[in-house]
PDB file of C-alpha atoms in Angstrom:
ATOM      1  CA  UNK V   1      92.544  77.534  97.427  1.00  0.00           C
ATOM      2  CA  UNK V   2      93.126  79.068 100.739  1.00  0.00           C
ATOM      3  CA  UNK V   3      96.608  79.797 101.524  1.00  0.00           C
ATOM      4  CA  UNK V   4      98.544  77.807 104.446  1.00  0.00           C
ATOM      5  CA  UNK V   5      98.803  80.252 108.046  1.00  0.00           C
ATOM      6  CA  UNK V   6     101.917  80.749 109.477  1.00  0.00           C
ATOM      7  CA  UNK V   7     102.040  79.506 112.889  1.00  0.00           C
ATOM      8  CA  UNK V   8     103.423  81.918 115.600  1.00  0.00           C
ATOM      9  CA  UNK V   9     106.287  79.274 116.323  1.00  0.00           C
ATOM     10  CA  UNK V  10     107.522  79.311 112.852  1.00  0.00           C
ATOM     11  CA  UNK V  11     107.883  83.255 112.886  1.00  0.00           C
ATOM     12  CA  UNK V  12     109.674  82.720 116.063  1.00  0.00           C
ATOM     13  CA  UNK V  13     112.342  80.565 114.080  1.00  0.00           C
ATOM     14  CA  UNK V  14     112.929  83.914 111.593  1.00  0.00           C
ATOM     15  CA  UNK V  15     112.990  86.080 115.045  1.00  0.00           C
ATOM     16  CA  UNK V  16     115.609  83.634 116.500  1.00  0.00           C
ATOM     17  CA  UNK V  17     117.575  84.365 113.057  1.00  0.00           C
ATOM     18  CA  UNK V  18     117.401  87.934 113.033  1.00  0.00           C
ATOM     19  CA  UNK V  19     118.500  88.590 116.435  1.00  0.00           C
ATOM     20  CA  UNK V  20     121.482  85.894 115.610  1.00  0.00           C
ATOM     21  CA  UNK V  21     122.067  88.321 112.642  1.00  0.00           C
ATOM     22  CA  UNK V  22     122.465  90.962 115.502  1.00  0.00           C
ATOM     23  CA  UNK V  23     124.383  88.850 117.478  1.00  0.00           C
ATOM     24  CA  UNK V  24     127.201  88.251 114.616  1.00  0.00           C
ATOM     25  CA  UNK V  25     127.355  91.801 113.966  1.00  0.00           C
ATOM     26  CA  UNK V  26     127.742  92.673 117.295  1.00  0.00           C
ATOM     27  CA  UNK V  27     130.212  90.201 117.863  1.00  0.00           C
ATOM     28  CA  UNK V  28     132.264  91.275 115.007  1.00  0.00           C
ATOM     29  CA  UNK V  29     131.358  94.908 115.703  1.00  0.00           C
ATOM     30  CA  UNK V  30     129.793  95.526 112.140  1.00  0.00           C
ATOM     31  CA  UNK V  31     127.503  98.256 114.564  1.00  0.00           C
ATOM     32  CA  UNK V  32     124.624  96.973 112.817  1.00  0.00           C
ATOM     33  CA  UNK V  33     123.239  95.128 115.364  1.00  0.00           C
ATOM     34  CA  UNK V  34     121.326  97.741 116.722  1.00  0.00           C
ATOM     35  CA  UNK V  35     119.755  99.011 113.449  1.00  0.00           C
ATOM     36  CA  UNK V  36     118.807  95.305 112.643  1.00  0.00           C
ATOM     37  CA  UNK V  37     116.612  94.195 116.230  1.00  0.00           C
ATOM     38  CA  UNK V  38     115.022  98.083 115.767  1.00  0.00           C
ATOM     39  CA  UNK V  39     113.901  97.076 112.207  1.00  0.00           C
ATOM     40  CA  UNK V  40     112.668  94.010 112.889  1.00  0.00           C
ATOM     41  CA  UNK V  41     110.767  94.969 115.950  1.00  0.00           C
ATOM     42  CA  UNK V  42     109.359  97.735 113.733  1.00  0.00           C
ATOM     43  CA  UNK V  43     108.458  95.215 110.899  1.00  0.00           C
ATOM     44  CA  UNK V  44     106.492  93.370 113.460  1.00  0.00           C
ATOM     45  CA  UNK V  45     104.793  95.743 114.726  1.00  0.00           C
ATOM     46  CA  UNK V  46     103.516  97.728 111.672  1.00  0.00           C
ATOM     47  CA  UNK V  47     102.559  94.737 109.710  1.00  0.00           C
ATOM     48  CA  UNK V  48     100.674  93.230 112.621  1.00  0.00           C
ATOM     49  CA  UNK V  49      98.486  96.393 113.277  1.00  0.00           C
ATOM     50  CA  UNK V  50      98.185  97.185 109.799  1.00  0.00           C
ATOM     51  CA  UNK V  51      97.121  93.459 109.420  1.00  0.00           C
ATOM     52  CA  UNK V  52      94.292  94.139 112.242  1.00  0.00           C
ATOM     53  CA  UNK V  53      93.753  97.954 110.688  1.00  0.00           C
ATOM     54  CA  UNK V  54      92.673  96.390 107.484  1.00  0.00           C
ATOM     55  CA  UNK V  55      90.411  93.724 108.705  1.00  0.00           C
ATOM     56  CA  UNK V  56      88.496  96.337 110.380  1.00  0.00           C
ATOM     57  CA  UNK V  57      88.709  98.375 107.205  1.00  0.00           C
ATOM     58  CA  UNK V  58      87.934  95.415 105.151  1.00  0.00           C
ATOM     59  CA  UNK V  59      85.036  94.536 107.094  1.00  0.00           C
ATOM     60  CA  UNK V  60      83.346  97.880 107.622  1.00  0.00           C
ATOM     61  CA  UNK V  61      82.817  98.703 103.689  1.00  0.00           C
ATOM     62  CA  UNK V  62      82.761 102.299 104.158  1.00  0.00           C
ATOM     63  CA  UNK V  63      84.306 104.028 101.003  1.00  0.00           C
ATOM     64  CA  UNK V  64      85.150 106.885 103.367  1.00  0.00           C
ATOM     65  CA  UNK V  65      87.513 104.743 105.914  1.00  0.00           C
ATOM     66  CA  UNK V  66      89.239 103.502 102.820  1.00  0.00           C
ATOM     67  CA  UNK V  67      90.267 106.603 101.104  1.00  0.00           C
ATOM     68  CA  UNK V  68      91.013 108.484 104.741  1.00  0.00           C
ATOM     69  CA  UNK V  69      93.291 105.535 104.996  1.00  0.00           C
ATOM     70  CA  UNK V  70      94.645 106.149 101.639  1.00  0.00           C
ATOM     71  CA  UNK V  71      95.205 110.277 102.423  1.00  0.00           C
ATOM     72  CA  UNK V  72      97.026 109.064 104.843  1.00  0.00           C
ATOM     73  CA  UNK V  73      99.341 106.835 103.279  1.00  0.00           C
ATOM     74  CA  UNK V  74      99.904 109.534 100.866  1.00  0.00           C
ATOM     75  CA  UNK V  75     100.438 112.070 103.838  1.00  0.00           C
ATOM     76  CA  UNK V  76     103.264 109.615 105.218  1.00  0.00           C
ATOM     77  CA  UNK V  77     104.624 108.600 102.454  1.00  0.00           C
ATOM     78  CA  UNK V  78     105.017 112.853 101.534  1.00  0.00           C
ATOM     79  CA  UNK V  79     107.212 113.097 104.741  1.00  0.00           C
ATOM     80  CA  UNK V  80     109.148 110.271 104.650  1.00  0.00           C
ATOM     81  CA  UNK V  81     110.094 111.298 101.251  1.00  0.00           C
ATOM     82  CA  UNK V  82     111.278 114.766 102.374  1.00  0.00           C
ATOM     83  CA  UNK V  83     113.686 112.599 105.072  1.00  0.00           C
ATOM     84  CA  UNK V  84     115.791 111.510 102.001  1.00  0.00           C
ATOM     85  CA  UNK V  85     116.368 115.167 100.221  1.00  0.00           C
ATOM     86  CA  UNK V  86     119.455 116.867 101.371  1.00  0.00           C
ATOM     87  CA  UNK V  87     118.488 119.977 100.784  1.00  0.00           C
ATOM     88  CA  UNK V  88     115.237 121.611 101.084  1.00  0.00           C
ATOM     89  CA  UNK V  89     113.737 125.174  99.604  1.00  0.00           C
ATOM     90  CA  UNK V  90     111.005 126.682 100.914  1.00  0.00           C
ATOM     91  CA  UNK V  91     107.335 125.268 100.677  1.00  0.00           C
ATOM     92  CA  UNK V  92     108.855 121.787  99.354  1.00  0.00           C
ATOM     93  CA  UNK V  93     106.590 120.247 101.886  1.00  0.00           C
ATOM     94  CA  UNK V  94     103.428 120.795  99.813  1.00  0.00           C
ATOM     95  CA  UNK V  95     105.147 120.440  96.680  1.00  0.00           C
ATOM     96  CA  UNK V  96     106.280 117.314  97.387  1.00  0.00           C
ATOM     97  CA  UNK V  97     102.928 116.420  98.796  1.00  0.00           C
ATOM     98  CA  UNK V  98     101.577 117.608  95.414  1.00  0.00           C
ATOM     99  CA  UNK V  99     103.945 115.867  93.436  1.00  0.00           C
ATOM    100  CA  UNK V 100     102.750 112.471  94.848  1.00  0.00           C
ATOM    101  CA  UNK V 101      98.945 113.064  94.851  1.00  0.00           C
ATOM    102  CA  UNK V 102      99.584 114.271  90.993  1.00  0.00           C
ATOM    103  CA  UNK V 103     101.053 111.103  89.788  1.00  0.00           C
ATOM    104  CA  UNK V 104      99.719 108.596  92.541  1.00  0.00           C
ATOM    105  CA  UNK V 105      96.031 109.196  92.956  1.00  0.00           C
ATOM    106  CA  UNK V 106      95.222 109.362  88.999  1.00  0.00           C
ATOM    107  CA  UNK V 107      97.437 105.836  88.625  1.00  0.00           C
ATOM    108  CA  UNK V 108      95.230 103.841  91.477  1.00  0.00           C
ATOM    109  CA  UNK V 109      92.151 105.292  90.652  1.00  0.00           C
ATOM    110  CA  UNK V 110      92.949 103.924  87.110  1.00  0.00           C
ATOM    111  CA  UNK V 111      94.091 100.605  88.085  1.00  0.00           C
ATOM    112  CA  UNK V 112      90.726 100.451  89.869  1.00  0.00           C
ATOM    113  CA  UNK V 113      88.896 101.061  86.433  1.00  0.00           C
ATOM    114  CA  UNK V 114      90.757  98.571  84.552  1.00  0.00           C
ATOM    115  CA  UNK V 115      90.317  95.843  87.141  1.00  0.00           C
ATOM    116  CA  UNK V 116      86.543  96.710  87.267  1.00  0.00           C
ATOM    117  CA  UNK V 117      86.742  96.866  91.046  1.00  0.00           C
ATOM    118  CA  UNK V 118      83.310  96.175  92.246  1.00  0.00           C
ATOM    119  CA  UNK V 119      82.248  98.301  94.665  1.00  0.00           C
ATOM    120  CA  UNK V 120      84.577 100.610  93.268  1.00  0.00           C
ATOM    121  CA  UNK V 121      86.127 101.589  96.610  1.00  0.00           C
ATOM    122  CA  UNK V 122      86.541  97.946  97.745  1.00  0.00           C
ATOM    123  CA  UNK V 123      89.541  98.035 100.003  1.00  0.00           C
ATOM    124  CA  UNK V 124      90.964  94.419  98.597  1.00  0.00           C
ATOM    125  CA  UNK V 125      92.365  96.867  95.577  1.00  0.00           C
ATOM    126  CA  UNK V 126      92.433 100.416  96.667  1.00  0.00           C
ATOM    127  CA  UNK V 127      94.987  99.290  99.498  1.00  0.00           C
ATOM    128  CA  UNK V 128      97.323  97.115  97.334  1.00  0.00           C
ATOM    129  CA  UNK V 129      97.109  99.362  94.344  1.00  0.00           C
ATOM    130  CA  UNK V 130      97.869 102.209  96.139  1.00  0.00           C
ATOM    131  CA  UNK V 131     100.108 100.921  98.514  1.00  0.00           C
ATOM    132  CA  UNK V 132     102.353  99.720  95.590  1.00  0.00           C
ATOM    133  CA  UNK V 133     102.258 102.773  93.792  1.00  0.00           C
ATOM    134  CA  UNK V 134     103.003 105.015  96.862  1.00  0.00           C
ATOM    135  CA  UNK V 135     105.719 103.155  98.043  1.00  0.00           C
ATOM    136  CA  UNK V 136     107.975 103.103  94.685  1.00  0.00           C
ATOM    137  CA  UNK V 137     106.683 106.576  93.622  1.00  0.00           C
ATOM    138  CA  UNK V 138     107.806 108.227  97.165  1.00  0.00           C
ATOM    139  CA  UNK V 139     111.422 106.584  96.428  1.00  0.00           C
ATOM    140  CA  UNK V 140     111.390 108.011  92.498  1.00  0.00           C
ATOM    141  CA  UNK V 141     110.824 111.149  93.505  1.00  0.00           C
ATOM    142  CA  UNK V 142     113.103 111.496  96.869  1.00  0.00           C
ATOM    143  CA  UNK V 143     116.191 110.044  94.666  1.00  0.00           C
ATOM    144  CA  UNK V 144     114.768 112.770  92.217  1.00  0.00           C
ATOM    145  CA  UNK V 145     114.707 115.360  93.612  1.00  0.00           C
ATOM    146  CA  UNK V 146     117.511 115.410  95.706  1.00  0.00           C
ATOM    147  CA  UNK V 147     119.794 114.443  93.191  1.00  0.00           C
ATOM    148  CA  UNK V 148     118.493 117.594  91.266  1.00  0.00           C
ATOM    149  CA  UNK V 149     118.795 119.939  94.200  1.00  0.00           C
ATOM    150  CA  UNK V 150     122.568 118.686  94.623  1.00  0.00           C
ATOM    151  CA  UNK V 151     122.857 118.916  90.484  1.00  0.00           C
ATOM    152  CA  UNK V 152     122.001 122.293  91.095  1.00  0.00           C
ATOM    153  CA  UNK V 153     124.427 122.996  93.894  1.00  0.00           C
ATOM    154  CA  UNK V 154     127.836 121.191  92.370  1.00  0.00           C
ATOM    155  CA  UNK V 155     127.112 122.945  89.098  1.00  0.00           C
ATOM    156  CA  UNK V 156     126.222 125.868  90.320  1.00  0.00           C
ATOM    157  CA  UNK V 157     129.172 127.980  88.541  1.00  0.00           C
ATOM    158  CA  UNK V 158     127.972 125.927  85.252  1.00  0.00           C
ATOM    159  CA  UNK V 159     124.615 127.256  85.779  1.00  0.00           C
ATOM    160  CA  UNK V 160     126.104 130.592  85.900  1.00  0.00           C
ATOM    161  CA  UNK V 161     128.011 130.922  83.085  1.00  0.00           C
ATOM    162  CA  UNK V 162     125.359 129.050  80.886  1.00  0.00           C
ATOM    163  CA  UNK V 163     123.311 132.297  82.137  1.00  0.00           C
ATOM    164  CA  UNK V 164     125.629 134.700  81.633  1.00  0.00           C
ATOM    165  CA  UNK V 165     126.300 133.327  78.261  1.00  0.00           C
ATOM    166  CA  UNK V 166     122.052 133.859  77.023  1.00  0.00           C
ATOM    167  CA  UNK V 167     120.738 130.401  78.328  1.00  0.00           C
ATOM    168  CA  UNK V 168     117.389 130.486  79.299  1.00  0.00           C
ATOM    169  CA  UNK V 169     117.231 128.334  83.259  1.00  0.00           C
ATOM    170  CA  UNK V 170     115.807 125.802  81.220  1.00  0.00           C
ATOM    171  CA  UNK V 171     118.504 125.646  78.887  1.00  0.00           C
ATOM    172  CA  UNK V 172     121.096 125.850  81.724  1.00  0.00           C
ATOM    173  CA  UNK V 173     119.665 122.691  83.411  1.00  0.00           C
ATOM    174  CA  UNK V 174     119.100 119.976  81.087  1.00  0.00           C
ATOM    175  CA  UNK V 175     121.931 118.270  82.467  1.00  0.00           C
ATOM    176  CA  UNK V 176     120.673 118.377  86.048  1.00  0.00           C
ATOM    177  CA  UNK V 177     116.821 117.708  84.895  1.00  0.00           C
ATOM    178  CA  UNK V 178     117.950 114.343  82.473  1.00  0.00           C
ATOM    179  CA  UNK V 179     120.453 113.299  84.960  1.00  0.00           C
ATOM    180  CA  UNK V 180     117.449 113.457  87.786  1.00  0.00           C
ATOM    181  CA  UNK V 181     115.370 112.010  85.993  1.00  0.00           C
ATOM    182  CA  UNK V 182     117.738 109.067  85.139  1.00  0.00           C
ATOM    183  CA  UNK V 183     118.207 108.583  89.251  1.00  0.00           C
ATOM    184  CA  UNK V 184     114.440 108.616  89.915  1.00  0.00           C
ATOM    185  CA  UNK V 185     113.331 105.823  87.446  1.00  0.00           C
ATOM    186  CA  UNK V 186     116.158 103.520  87.355  1.00  0.00           C
ATOM    187  CA  UNK V 187     114.956 100.971  90.143  1.00  0.00           C
ATOM    188  CA  UNK V 188     111.267 100.549  88.181  1.00  0.00           C
ATOM    189  CA  UNK V 189     113.640 100.189  84.861  1.00  0.00           C
ATOM    190  CA  UNK V 190     116.156  97.669  86.146  1.00  0.00           C
ATOM    191  CA  UNK V 191     112.621  95.746  87.972  1.00  0.00           C
ATOM    192  CA  UNK V 192     110.882  95.852  84.633  1.00  0.00           C
ATOM    193  CA  UNK V 193     113.772  94.438  82.949  1.00  0.00           C
ATOM    194  CA  UNK V 194     114.467  91.275  84.958  1.00  0.00           C
ATOM    195  CA  UNK V 195     110.676  90.597  86.076  1.00  0.00           C
ATOM    196  CA  UNK V 196     109.716  87.424  85.444  1.00  0.00           C
ATOM    197  CA  UNK V 197     113.256  86.218  84.355  1.00  0.00           C
ATOM    198  CA  UNK V 198     115.207  86.899  87.599  1.00  0.00           C
ATOM    199  CA  UNK V 199     112.607  87.370  90.354  1.00  0.00           C
ATOM    200  CA  UNK V 200     109.017  87.182  90.467  1.00  0.00           C
ATOM    201  CA  UNK V 201     107.214  90.573  92.016  1.00  0.00           C
ATOM    202  CA  UNK V 202     105.650  90.675  95.113  1.00  0.00           C
ATOM    203  CA  UNK V 203     101.669  91.158  94.005  1.00  0.00           C
ATOM    204  CA  UNK V 204     102.007  88.093  91.591  1.00  0.00           C
ATOM    205  CA  UNK V 205     103.783  85.366  94.176  1.00  0.00           C
ATOM    206  CA  UNK V 206     100.894  86.635  96.817  1.00  0.00           C
ATOM    207  CA  UNK V 207      98.658  86.007  93.955  1.00  0.00           C
ATOM    208  CA  UNK V 208     100.252  82.594  92.852  1.00  0.00           C
ATOM    209  CA  UNK V 209     100.152  81.551  96.616  1.00  0.00           C
ATOM    210  CA  UNK V 210      96.503  82.134  96.991  1.00  0.00           C
ATOM    211  CA  UNK V 211      95.476  79.926  94.486  1.00  0.00           C
ATOM    212  CA  UNK V 212      95.545  82.345  91.144  1.00  0.00           C
ATOM    213  CA  UNK V 213      96.024  81.685  87.957  1.00  0.00           C
ATOM    214  CA  UNK V 214      99.574  82.212  86.944  1.00  0.00           C
ATOM    215  CA  UNK V 215      98.673  83.557  83.780  1.00  0.00           C
ATOM    216  CA  UNK V 216      95.741  85.761  85.727  1.00  0.00           C
ATOM    217  CA  UNK V 217      98.479  86.760  88.085  1.00  0.00           C
ATOM    218  CA  UNK V 218     100.957  87.734  85.355  1.00  0.00           C
ATOM    219  CA  UNK V 219      98.168  89.958  83.668  1.00  0.00           C
ATOM    220  CA  UNK V 220      97.666  92.212  86.779  1.00  0.00           C
ATOM    221  CA  UNK V 221     101.684  92.393  87.817  1.00  0.00           C
ATOM    222  CA  UNK V 222     102.010  93.866  83.578  1.00  0.00           C
ATOM    223  CA  UNK V 223      99.099  96.405  84.881  1.00  0.00           C
ATOM    224  CA  UNK V 224     100.768  97.326  87.994  1.00  0.00           C
ATOM    225  CA  UNK V 225     104.496  97.471  86.645  1.00  0.00           C
ATOM    226  CA  UNK V 226     103.534  99.835  83.786  1.00  0.00           C
ATOM    227  CA  UNK V 227     101.041 102.110  86.235  1.00  0.00           C
ATOM    228  CA  UNK V 228     103.917 102.327  88.340  1.00  0.00           C
ATOM    229  CA  UNK V 229     106.507 103.301  86.353  1.00  0.00           C
ATOM    230  CA  UNK V 230     104.140 106.128  84.680  1.00  0.00           C
ATOM    231  CA  UNK V 231     103.751 107.437  88.442  1.00  0.00           C
ATOM    232  CA  UNK V 232     107.407 107.401  89.030  1.00  0.00           C
ATOM    233  CA  UNK V 233     107.975 108.875  85.877  1.00  0.00           C
ATOM    234  CA  UNK V 234     105.308 111.576  86.353  1.00  0.00           C
ATOM    235  CA  UNK V 235     106.221 112.237  90.386  1.00  0.00           C
ATOM    236  CA  UNK V 236     109.684 112.240  89.324  1.00  0.00           C
ATOM    237  CA  UNK V 237     108.957 114.699  86.598  1.00  0.00           C
ATOM    238  CA  UNK V 238     106.503 116.950  88.983  1.00  0.00           C
ATOM    239  CA  UNK V 239     109.310 116.839  91.769  1.00  0.00           C
ATOM    240  CA  UNK V 240     111.745 118.086  89.589  1.00  0.00           C
ATOM    241  CA  UNK V 241     109.700 120.819  87.476  1.00  0.00           C
ATOM    242  CA  UNK V 242     108.167 121.924  90.882  1.00  0.00           C
ATOM    243  CA  UNK V 243     111.884 122.717  92.127  1.00  0.00           C
ATOM    244  CA  UNK V 244     113.109 124.405  89.323  1.00  0.00           C
ATOM    245  CA  UNK V 245     110.284 127.025  89.215  1.00  0.00           C
ATOM    246  CA  UNK V 246     110.540 127.532  93.039  1.00  0.00           C
ATOM    247  CA  UNK V 247     114.443 128.311  92.766  1.00  0.00           C
ATOM    248  CA  UNK V 248     114.519 130.306  89.497  1.00  0.00           C
ATOM    249  CA  UNK V 249     112.605 133.468  90.139  1.00  0.00           C
ATOM    250  CA  UNK V 250     111.068 135.446  87.375  1.00  0.00           C
ATOM    251  CA  UNK V 251     113.876 137.394  86.950  1.00  0.00           C
ATOM    252  CA  UNK V 252     115.645 134.099  85.561  1.00  0.00           C
ATOM    253  CA  UNK V 253     118.167 134.807  88.758  1.00  0.00           C
ATOM    254  CA  UNK V 254     120.186 131.932  90.605  1.00  0.00           C
ATOM    255  CA  UNK V 255     121.510 131.815  94.044  1.00  0.00           C
ATOM    256  CA  UNK V 256     122.099 128.808  96.880  1.00  0.00           C
ATOM    257  CA  UNK V 257     119.766 131.291  99.538  1.00  0.00           C
ATOM    258  CA  UNK V 258     117.463 128.634  98.880  1.00  0.00           C
ATOM    259  CA  UNK V 259     119.290 125.611 100.344  1.00  0.00           C
ATOM    260  CA  UNK V 260     118.034 124.669 103.603  1.00  0.00           C
ATOM    261  CA  UNK V 261     119.094 121.184 105.582  1.00  0.00           C
TER     262      UNK V 261
END
């Protein structure tokens, strides 16, 4: 079963609705009209470009091209997540990239092995799996690391007092670490709690629209949700640990000299 093609005329109706939304925002002085129009334009441009790019890669059937694209996606995700982190420390770019790679790539490769992708580098599996895991992981890492840096700044005197009382840096930072990990995991845990009851996730919806058996679609969705949850957990944990060991030197001293914007 091949899904029905959506005509350009149908999409133009939706463009009109977006313009109407922007017009209402402008008329009522909500100051969202520019953001709505720019976001809509970017979505159209980016999705059309990636559509043609993926068509070319699918036809090429080259493993180097597929994994090169995934590497570029990882670099872009790493750069994007940095923009959501308010306080930076020296070297955060490379550590943020390592946190993404060490959590996303193992889960992506595990997904390919579990679905028995043939060939292993098949873009039909590689790009969607890595894309979904990357998208969720970058959000989780940026939220957790940003929260951790904010907690260190806001609890500066508390942490100093704990260190003065003889606590190790790890013991003094238990609350910031715990709260930061919760912040990064909240979104994916909420999704897993309501999946199948309140909403059908994107992957399952797409497979059903493409004519796949709903039970098989559900199994794929379970697979990707568990992989996403694991990737987000490890990504958040690695991001926090990298920050922790970078901010606290070997002499266990603590200051805010690392804070940059």
